[in-house]
Each structure stands twice: as C-alpha cells, then as structure tokens.
Amino acid sequence: MTSPRLFVLEDLFKFNNIVMDPLVEVYSLPFLLPKILEHPELVLAADAPDNSLMGFILGTRVEDASESFGDGKSMSWNHGHISAVAVADDYRKLGLGTRLLTTVRDIMDRQKDFYIDLFVREKNTNAIGLYESLGYVKYRWMPKFYADDHGYEMRLPLSRDVDRKSLEGIMIKKIYSFGNKLYYLLMFYIFGIIAIIIGGKLVE
Ligand SMILES: CC(C)(COP(=O)(O)OP(=O)(O)OC[C@H]1O[C@@H](n2cnc3c(N)ncnc32)[C@H](O)[C@@H]1OP(=O)(O)O)[C@@H](O)C(=O)NCCC(=O)NCCS
C-alpha cells in the first residue's frame, strides 16, 4: 500500500477521476485553495503506480470555535474537520480510505485538536460504515443539509478531549433528530396522499 503524501497544487489537474462521483462534493477553486494553503499538512494524496491519483483527503482546522455545553459553560477550542475524502473506483475496498483518515487523524491528534467532525450524506452508507469503523459517531441529523439529501454530522473525540465533551448533549440531539425525521416522514406521506387525490381528480 502506497504511503499518503502531501497534496500539491498540480494534483488539482489530476483528481477529476476521483471527484466526478455523485457522492463526492465538488468544490470550487476559491473554496479549495485557501484550505490547501492554510493547513497543507492536513491535505494528502496517494499515488497509483501509473502516476494517477488513487485517493485524496482534504482536512482543515476550525480555530477557536466556541461551543456551549449541558452545564451552560462555553469553551473555545480548535477542532479538525474533514472536508472531503475520496478514493478512485479501481482502488476502493483496499483500505486506502482508512489509511487516509487515520493518517490525518494522527496529525490532528498530535496538533492537539479536540475532536474531528465531518458531514456525510444520509444515503452514503459505505462512508458512514467506514467512519463508524474508525470510531466516529453520528452526532446529529441535518435535514436538507444537501440540496438533494439529508446529512449527518459525525464526530470523533481525540485524546485531548479526555471527558468526551465534544459528544456532550448527543442524547438530546438524537431525540431532536428523531422528532425531525418523524416530521419529514409525515410531511412526505401527507404530500404524497394530497398529490394522489389531486391526480385522481384531474384524471376524472
Ligand atoms: C468512502 C470511501 C472513501 C471508502 O474508501 P475505501 O478505500 O474503499 O475504504 P476502505 O477500503 O478503507 O474501507 C474500510 C471500511 O469501510 C467500509 N466500506 C467501505 N466501502 C464499502 C462498501 N462499498 N460497502 C460496504 N462497506 C464499505 C467497510 O466497513 C470497510 O471495512 P472492510 O473492508 O473491513 O469491510 C470510498 O468508497 C469513496 O471514495 N466513495 C466515494 C466518495 C465518498 O463517499 N466520500 C465520502 C464523502 S463524506
């Protein structure tokens, strides 16, 4: 298995085969460039023997983000964020996704980030399975986070987060998410029934 190396700007001309996948968010250059330049050590690529790209990961850092907890106190901390991770079709299920994620996780851990978070489509069960196998947990459900899908925020506490504060309030979030899902399901059926009734009347 190849070792991940730092992503370089030339790789932007080589990664179309990877990002042109409906499950990969395709970002514009103004989004990508500052992230690559700001924390280059968190953006990695893996090369195939023919010099094409097998996969890449775009990690970033959210600095001094303030969050409040169950006890009402708020804290400021740095946390890592995975903006994108993708492996080319031919190289999937070989452990490369795991390798990219664990390499970036170890760097973020050494740099004293509190936790890592990421967003994933609800339907992307492969990626969710991968993240769960690495210890990420579904932190909250995010209705309509994507134009055509709901999403999850997933989090992985790092060693600095001894008390797992980054997962505090997860039960409340789960209950809230359940209520939200129920609401969306109800709306889906109500609008479905209305559409059938109106459709039936139009046919008559
Ligand atoms: C998600 C993705 C990065 C996984 O990369 P990968 O190199 O195939 O992942 P790994 O080989 O390390 O897989 C590790 C684990 O993830 C899960 N997994 C990954 N792909 C899977 C699949 N197709 N079906 C079921 N489980 C899968 C399994 O638990 C797997 O462990 P196992 O091989 O012991 O069963 C890759 O499928 C991909 O690029 N998908 C499109 C882009 C994408 O969805 N990115 C994430 C956006 S948030």
XYZ file of C-alpha atoms in Angstrom, residues 9-202:
194
model
C -1.459 22.157 -6.391
C -0.669 20.142 -9.568
C -2.871 17.388 -8.121
C -5.871 19.617 -8.809
C -5.335 18.761 -12.501
C -5.220 15.035 -11.731
C -8.163 14.403 -9.444
C -11.125 14.628 -11.850
C -11.427 10.817 -11.989
C -11.975 10.865 -8.228
C -14.178 13.885 -7.664
C -16.575 13.176 -10.537
C -18.528 10.811 -8.312
C -22.039 11.755 -7.187
C -21.060 11.085 -3.557
C -18.081 13.458 -3.612
C -18.791 17.122 -3.084
C -17.130 19.016 -5.926
C -15.804 22.276 -4.586
C -14.793 25.395 -6.481
C -11.178 26.601 -6.539
C -11.911 29.583 -4.230
C -13.097 27.034 -1.653
C -10.249 24.576 -2.132
C -7.201 26.826 -2.463
C -7.275 28.637 0.908
C -7.813 25.310 2.672
C -4.898 23.644 0.884
C -2.627 26.616 1.563
C -3.672 27.199 5.171
C -3.117 23.677 6.523
C -1.118 21.842 3.830
C -0.143 19.128 6.321
C -3.802 18.063 6.529
C -4.300 17.624 2.779
C -2.944 14.324 1.470
C -2.915 12.309 -1.722
C -1.995 8.733 -2.638
C -0.347 7.868 -5.973
C -1.054 4.877 -8.194
C 1.837 3.108 -9.956
C 0.889 4.840 -13.249
C 1.212 8.238 -11.511
C -2.538 8.885 -11.445
C -4.201 9.647 -8.101
C -5.711 6.763 -6.127
C -7.273 8.981 -3.496
C -7.079 12.191 -1.538
C -8.248 13.722 1.719
C -8.898 17.375 2.445
C -8.558 18.065 6.146
C -8.901 21.534 7.646
C -8.996 23.108 11.070
C -11.674 25.240 12.728
C -9.829 27.501 15.145
C -11.144 28.888 18.432
C -14.696 27.778 17.754
C -16.858 28.471 20.778
C -19.463 25.877 21.845
C -21.677 25.655 24.903
C -22.378 22.505 26.875
C -25.053 20.937 29.060
C -23.742 22.742 32.144
C -24.168 26.081 30.355
C -20.434 26.788 30.162
C -18.932 27.605 26.813
C -15.464 26.638 25.667
C -13.228 27.716 22.856
C -11.234 25.053 21.107
C -9.657 24.011 17.854
C -11.080 21.058 16.054
C -10.215 19.229 12.885
C -12.663 18.944 10.025
C -12.661 16.529 7.091
C -13.973 18.499 4.122
C -13.588 15.657 1.625
C -12.181 12.151 1.331
C -12.406 10.060 -1.812
C -10.801 7.004 -3.381
C -10.865 6.244 -7.130
C -13.242 3.445 -8.116
C -10.490 0.945 -9.007
C -8.815 1.262 -5.604
C -11.789 1.050 -3.255
C -12.178 -1.580 -0.520
C -8.410 -1.991 -0.195
C -8.016 0.008 2.994
C -6.916 3.286 1.382
C -9.834 5.326 2.777
C -8.940 4.022 6.238
C -5.270 4.873 5.714
C -6.006 8.467 4.626
C -8.398 9.055 7.518
C -6.134 7.563 10.183
C -3.088 9.480 8.917
C -4.939 12.807 9.128
C -6.479 11.804 12.475
C -3.000 11.166 13.930
C -1.712 14.541 12.704
C -4.732 16.354 14.177
C -4.278 14.467 17.437
C -0.608 15.490 17.631
C -1.573 19.091 16.881
C -3.907 18.992 19.911
C -7.223 19.284 18.142
C -10.102 18.382 20.456
C -12.122 16.326 18.041
C -12.716 15.807 14.328
C -16.034 16.331 12.613
C -17.351 15.796 9.112
C -20.616 15.841 7.198
C -21.904 12.894 5.228
C -24.982 12.174 3.137
C -27.582 10.029 4.901
C -27.615 7.648 1.886
C -23.830 7.200 1.814
C -23.875 4.034 3.887
C -20.389 2.915 2.723
C -18.783 6.082 4.016
C -20.845 6.001 7.237
C -19.699 2.372 7.761
C -16.091 3.427 7.227
C -16.344 6.334 9.678
C -18.077 4.162 12.300
C -15.360 1.528 11.942
C -12.892 4.278 12.916
C -14.867 5.370 15.987
C -16.843 8.319 14.577
C -20.374 8.611 15.916
C -23.438 10.208 14.376
C -23.643 13.427 16.362
C -26.739 14.951 14.770
C -29.038 14.509 11.810
C -29.124 17.509 9.468
C -32.331 17.742 7.427
C -31.829 19.017 3.862
C -28.155 19.694 4.525
C -27.504 18.778 0.898
C -29.633 20.075 -1.973
C -30.879 16.532 -2.655
C -30.299 14.673 0.607
C -30.324 14.837 4.375
C -26.998 14.503 6.149
C -25.277 13.651 9.393
C -22.594 15.436 11.320
C -20.246 12.750 12.648
C -17.638 13.331 15.355
C -14.563 11.598 16.661
C -13.207 12.804 20.042
C -9.392 12.951 20.125
C -7.087 12.258 23.064
C -7.178 15.855 24.316
C -10.934 15.536 24.827
C -10.489 13.323 27.888
C -14.070 13.864 29.121
C -15.537 13.441 25.614
C -17.063 16.897 25.882
C -17.356 17.052 22.101
C -20.109 14.417 22.346
C -21.974 16.082 25.207
C -25.678 16.584 24.568
C -25.728 13.793 21.988
C -28.831 12.176 23.569
C -30.797 15.437 23.295
C -29.605 15.757 19.705
C -30.722 12.172 18.992
C -34.207 12.851 20.391
C -34.408 16.090 18.402
C -33.212 14.283 15.247
C -35.814 11.552 15.773
C -38.564 14.203 16.040
C -37.246 15.885 12.906
C -37.157 12.607 10.962
C -40.737 11.849 12.047
C -41.821 15.290 10.856
C -40.193 14.790 7.438
C -41.733 11.322 7.110
C -45.200 12.651 7.980
C -44.852 15.532 5.517
C -43.740 13.057 2.829
C -46.862 10.924 3.326
C -49.251 13.868 3.686
C -47.989 15.489 0.455
C -47.988 12.069 -1.253
C -51.663 11.498 -0.337
C -52.613 15.045 -1.428
C -50.798 14.511 -4.764
C -52.666 11.208 -5.325
C -56.043 12.838 -4.520
C -55.385 15.817 -6.814
C -54.010 13.498 -9.532
C -57.141 11.330 -9.254
C -59.440 14.377 -9.556
C -57.549 15.623 -12.656
